[in-house]
Each structure stands twice: as structure tokens, then as C-alpha cells.
Amino acid sequence: MALVSLAALVAGARSGKLVSFPTDTVPALAVRPDRSADIFTLKQRSLDKPLILMAASWQEFLPFLDTSHPALETWEQVAQKYFAGAVTLVLPASDRGCKLNQGFKTLGVRIPDSKMAIAILQQTGAMLTTSANKSNQPPYRRMLEIHDAFPSVITLGDGIDITEQSGSGLPSTVVEWTTEGWLVRRQGAVNF
């Protein structure tokens, strides 16, 4: 595969291929929600490390979340405050959402604060994502590094400097809804 245009990346993503594009934190490896196994295989990632669902709008997450949950309104208020941004909310998942990460009843959701990522996600719909790296290695920050490390991945190359570091380099802050309220699971770029 080559470094490609936005249109080629979107077409590849829609057809179920693994893609990579910049976000506000670190570049993402992304795939359609029905193809999650492809990311685990590529990264040699343990199945107990869940992927997150990234989208361009809150509404796109709803089919994957437990919308009958009494705290739904609270989640929406927090999402309005922190999205788009470097915060991942871990919320109770619907049956469909539970299928995305084996053995998990929750799902991490995030809207990145990146015009490029939003432009892609508006055309692909929600995508399962993780950082672009081999498991337990630091994330790649340059699109050229991702292309070299994962030649089978369709990597964005047009309209950006492929040799420049992408994003802040800091992971998103991960917060999970629990019966006691919000619990910070990973302190990242944003104080919650």
C-alpha cells in the first residue's frame, strides 16, 4: 500500500481495510467496527486491551451504548463538555457494543479534536481505533513511520507533512462511568 489521498483512505476504510490518520493525540490505526480482529492481529495486541470507538458525533456512538441506562443524560453532558478532545469515556455498552471487544461490557468512545480526523470520520462513520504502534512500543508519530512499519495499512499521505510529528504525543485521558460516578483510568492530555 502507499501513502494515499483522503478520498482513497475513506474508500479503503469503508471497504473494511485498516487505515491510519493523524488525530489530536497520536496517529490512529482504525478499522470498521465489524473488523476489530484485524487490529489485534496486526499489532499482536492482547484481547484484554480493548479498542476505542472514534466518531465525528455523539449520535454515532448511541447504537453501541446502553441507551436505556439511567445515567445516559449525565454521559451526554460530560461528552458535550469534553468532546471534541483528548478524553475517552468508558461507558456501559449495548449488545452491539459488547461485540466490539471480547469479554467487555463497556466501550470507550472519543471524538478527536482534529479537523483531519473529523473529516475522515464524517465520511467513514464510527471506527474502532488504537494508537499506531506495535503492542507495548511507543506510538509512531510520523505518517511515514507508520507506512514503513505497517505496509499493509492504508496511510494518509496527502495534505499533510508525512515526516512531521503528528498530534500532541500524549494519550487521551480515559475516564470510566461506575456506580460511584466517574473514575479516571488513565491520566492523559486532559485533566478531568
Short mmCIF file of C-alpha atoms in Angstrom, two decimals:
data_model
loop_
_atom_site.label_atom_id
_atom_site.label_comp_id
_atom_site.label_asym_id
_atom_site.label_seq_id
_atom_site.Cartn_x
_atom_site.Cartn_y
_atom_site.Cartn_z
CA MET A 1 0.00 0.00 0.00
CA ALA A 2 1.07 3.57 -0.50
CA LEU A 3 0.59 6.83 1.31
CA VAL A 4 -2.78 7.91 -0.07
CA SER A 5 -5.23 10.79 -0.51
CA LEU A 6 -8.12 11.44 1.87
CA ALA A 7 -10.59 10.01 -0.69
CA ALA A 8 -8.56 6.81 -1.12
CA LEU A 9 -8.24 6.41 2.65
CA VAL A 10 -12.02 6.83 3.14
CA ALA A 11 -12.74 4.32 0.35
CA GLY A 12 -10.33 1.83 1.90
CA ALA A 13 -11.84 2.30 5.37
CA ARG A 14 -15.37 1.82 4.06
CA SER A 15 -14.32 -1.40 2.32
CA GLY A 16 -13.03 -2.78 5.65
CA LYS A 17 -9.29 -2.20 5.26
CA LEU A 18 -7.04 -0.98 8.08
CA VAL A 19 -6.23 2.73 7.79
CA SER A 20 -4.08 5.26 9.65
CA PHE A 21 -4.59 9.00 10.03
CA PRO A 22 -3.49 11.81 12.38
CA THR A 23 -5.54 12.78 15.45
CA ASP A 24 -5.06 15.38 18.20
CA THR A 25 -3.09 12.90 20.38
CA VAL A 26 -1.20 10.29 18.35
CA PRO A 27 -1.97 8.89 14.89
CA ALA A 28 -4.72 6.27 14.88
CA LEU A 29 -4.88 2.80 13.44
CA ALA A 30 -8.53 2.40 12.55
CA VAL A 31 -10.91 -0.16 11.10
CA ARG A 32 -14.64 -0.64 10.62
CA PRO A 33 -16.32 -1.91 13.82
CA ASP A 34 -17.03 -5.32 12.27
CA ARG A 35 -13.31 -5.90 11.53
CA SER A 36 -11.78 -5.47 15.02
CA ALA A 37 -9.80 -8.72 14.81
CA ASP A 38 -7.65 -7.14 12.08
CA ILE A 39 -6.16 -4.57 14.51
CA PHE A 40 -5.47 -7.18 17.20
CA THR A 41 -3.69 -9.34 14.61
CA LEU A 42 -1.66 -6.51 13.08
CA LYS A 43 -0.47 -5.10 16.41
CA GLN A 44 -0.06 -8.51 18.09
CA ARG A 45 -2.31 -6.95 20.72
CA SER A 46 -3.72 -8.85 23.68
CA LEU A 47 -7.52 -9.25 23.56
CA ASP A 48 -7.74 -7.91 27.13
CA LYS A 49 -6.70 -4.44 25.86
CA PRO A 50 -9.91 -3.02 24.36
CA LEU A 51 -10.10 -0.77 21.31
CA ILE A 52 -11.94 2.55 21.39
CA LEU A 53 -14.69 3.72 19.09
CA MET A 54 -13.95 7.06 17.46
CA ALA A 55 -16.60 9.07 15.62
CA ALA A 56 -17.42 12.57 14.44
CA SER A 57 -20.58 12.93 16.57
CA TRP A 58 -22.11 11.66 19.82
CA GLN A 59 -25.14 10.26 17.93
CA GLU A 60 -22.90 7.75 16.14
CA PHE A 61 -21.98 6.15 19.48
CA LEU A 62 -25.57 5.52 20.59
CA PRO A 63 -26.14 2.18 18.78
CA PHE A 64 -23.08 0.85 20.66
CA LEU A 65 -24.03 2.19 24.12
CA ASP A 66 -26.64 1.14 26.70
CA THR A 67 -29.09 3.97 25.92
CA SER A 68 -31.61 2.63 28.48
CA HIS A 69 -29.09 3.36 31.27
CA PRO A 70 -30.37 5.90 33.84
CA ALA A 71 -27.08 7.88 33.58
CA LEU A 72 -27.37 8.47 29.81
CA GLU A 73 -28.13 12.17 30.31
CA THR A 74 -25.06 12.56 32.56
CA TRP A 75 -22.86 10.92 29.92
CA GLU A 76 -24.22 13.28 27.25
CA GLN A 77 -23.49 16.33 29.43
CA VAL A 78 -19.90 15.17 30.03
CA ALA A 79 -19.48 14.37 26.32
CA GLN A 80 -20.67 17.90 25.43
CA LYS A 81 -18.08 19.34 27.81
CA TYR A 82 -15.05 17.20 26.76
CA PHE A 83 -15.74 16.32 23.09
CA ALA A 84 -14.09 17.01 20.77
CA GLY A 85 -10.89 16.46 22.68
CA ALA A 86 -8.35 14.13 24.22
CA VAL A 87 -10.82 12.38 26.54
CA THR A 88 -12.09 8.81 26.15
CA LEU A 89 -15.31 8.00 28.02
CA VAL A 90 -15.73 4.33 29.00
CA LEU A 91 -19.45 3.63 29.19
CA PRO A 92 -21.78 0.63 29.53
CA ALA A 93 -22.17 -0.94 26.09
CA SER A 94 -25.21 -2.24 24.24
CA ASP A 95 -25.22 -5.83 22.95
CA ARG A 96 -23.79 -4.48 19.69
CA GLY A 97 -21.11 -2.52 21.58
CA CYS A 98 -20.15 -5.57 23.67
CA LYS A 99 -19.28 -7.44 20.46
CA LEU A 100 -16.51 -4.92 19.62
CA ASN A 101 -14.18 -6.02 22.46
CA GLN A 102 -14.45 -9.64 23.59
CA GLY A 103 -15.25 -10.03 27.28
CA PHE A 104 -16.05 -6.35 27.90
CA LYS A 105 -19.44 -4.90 28.89
CA THR A 106 -18.14 -1.35 28.41
CA LEU A 107 -16.90 0.65 25.44
CA GLY A 108 -14.50 3.58 25.23
CA VAL A 109 -15.72 6.39 22.96
CA ARG A 110 -13.93 9.53 21.76
CA ILE A 111 -14.34 12.40 19.31
CA PRO A 112 -10.86 13.68 18.42
CA ASP A 113 -10.12 17.41 18.28
CA SER A 114 -8.61 17.17 14.80
CA LYS A 115 -10.15 18.65 11.65
CA MET A 116 -8.49 15.95 9.53
CA ALA A 117 -9.73 13.08 11.73
CA ILE A 118 -13.26 14.55 11.85
CA ALA A 119 -13.30 14.97 8.05
CA ILE A 120 -12.41 11.28 7.70
CA LEU A 121 -14.85 10.04 10.38
CA GLN A 122 -17.72 12.07 8.89
CA GLN A 123 -17.28 10.01 5.72
CA THR A 124 -16.50 6.59 7.23
CA GLY A 125 -18.80 6.56 10.23
CA ALA A 126 -17.58 5.33 13.61
CA MET A 127 -14.27 3.45 13.52
CA LEU A 128 -12.56 1.21 16.07
CA THR A 129 -9.17 2.72 16.83
CA THR A 130 -5.93 2.39 18.74
CA SER A 131 -2.55 4.09 18.59
CA ALA A 132 -0.34 3.29 15.59
CA ASN A 133 2.37 1.12 17.12
CA LYS A 134 3.28 -2.47 17.87
CA SER A 135 1.92 -3.57 21.26
CA ASN A 136 3.96 -2.31 24.22
CA GLN A 137 6.03 0.01 21.99
CA PRO A 138 5.79 3.82 21.86
CA PRO A 139 3.32 5.15 19.27
CA TYR A 140 4.62 6.25 15.90
CA ARG A 141 4.10 9.99 15.45
CA ARG A 142 5.02 10.39 11.75
CA MET A 143 2.83 9.05 8.96
CA LEU A 144 5.97 7.90 7.09
CA GLU A 145 6.98 5.74 10.12
CA ILE A 146 3.51 4.17 10.19
CA HIS A 147 3.68 3.45 6.46
CA ASP A 148 7.12 1.81 6.89
CA ALA A 149 6.12 -0.20 10.00
CA PHE A 150 2.73 -1.35 8.65
CA PRO A 151 2.99 -1.54 4.84
CA SER A 152 -0.43 -3.26 4.61
CA VAL A 153 -2.19 -0.28 6.24
CA ILE A 154 -3.68 2.48 4.06
CA THR A 155 -1.93 5.55 5.46
CA LEU A 156 -2.91 9.17 4.86
CA GLY A 157 -0.17 10.98 2.93
CA ASP A 158 -1.88 13.84 1.09
CA GLY A 159 -2.36 17.31 2.54
CA ILE A 160 -0.02 16.68 5.48
CA ASP A 161 3.73 16.56 6.09
CA ILE A 162 4.39 12.81 6.38
CA THR A 163 7.78 13.42 8.04
CA GLU A 164 6.44 15.78 10.74
CA GLN A 165 5.35 14.60 14.18
CA SER A 166 1.59 14.40 14.42
CA GLY A 167 -0.57 15.25 17.44
CA SER A 168 0.44 16.14 21.00
CA GLY A 169 2.09 12.78 21.67
CA LEU A 170 0.09 12.49 24.90
CA PRO A 171 -2.57 9.77 25.21
CA SER A 172 -6.19 10.65 25.81
CA THR A 173 -7.41 10.76 29.40
CA VAL A 174 -9.56 7.67 29.98
CA VAL A 175 -12.49 8.01 32.40
CA GLU A 176 -14.97 5.25 33.17
CA TRP A 177 -18.54 5.57 34.41
CA THR A 178 -19.03 3.41 37.52
CA THR A 179 -21.84 3.04 40.05
CA GLU A 180 -19.91 5.55 42.21
CA GLY A 181 -19.54 8.03 39.32
CA TRP A 182 -16.51 8.83 37.12
CA LEU A 183 -13.20 7.05 37.68
CA VAL A 184 -10.00 8.19 35.92
CA ARG A 185 -8.41 5.03 34.46
CA ARG A 186 -5.54 6.77 32.68
CA GLN A 187 -4.41 10.36 33.18
CA GLY A 188 -3.54 11.74 29.77
CA ALA A 189 -3.58 15.06 27.95
CA VAL A 190 -6.68 16.47 29.71
CA ASN A 191 -7.37 16.94 33.43
CA PHE A 192 -10.82 15.51 34.14
#
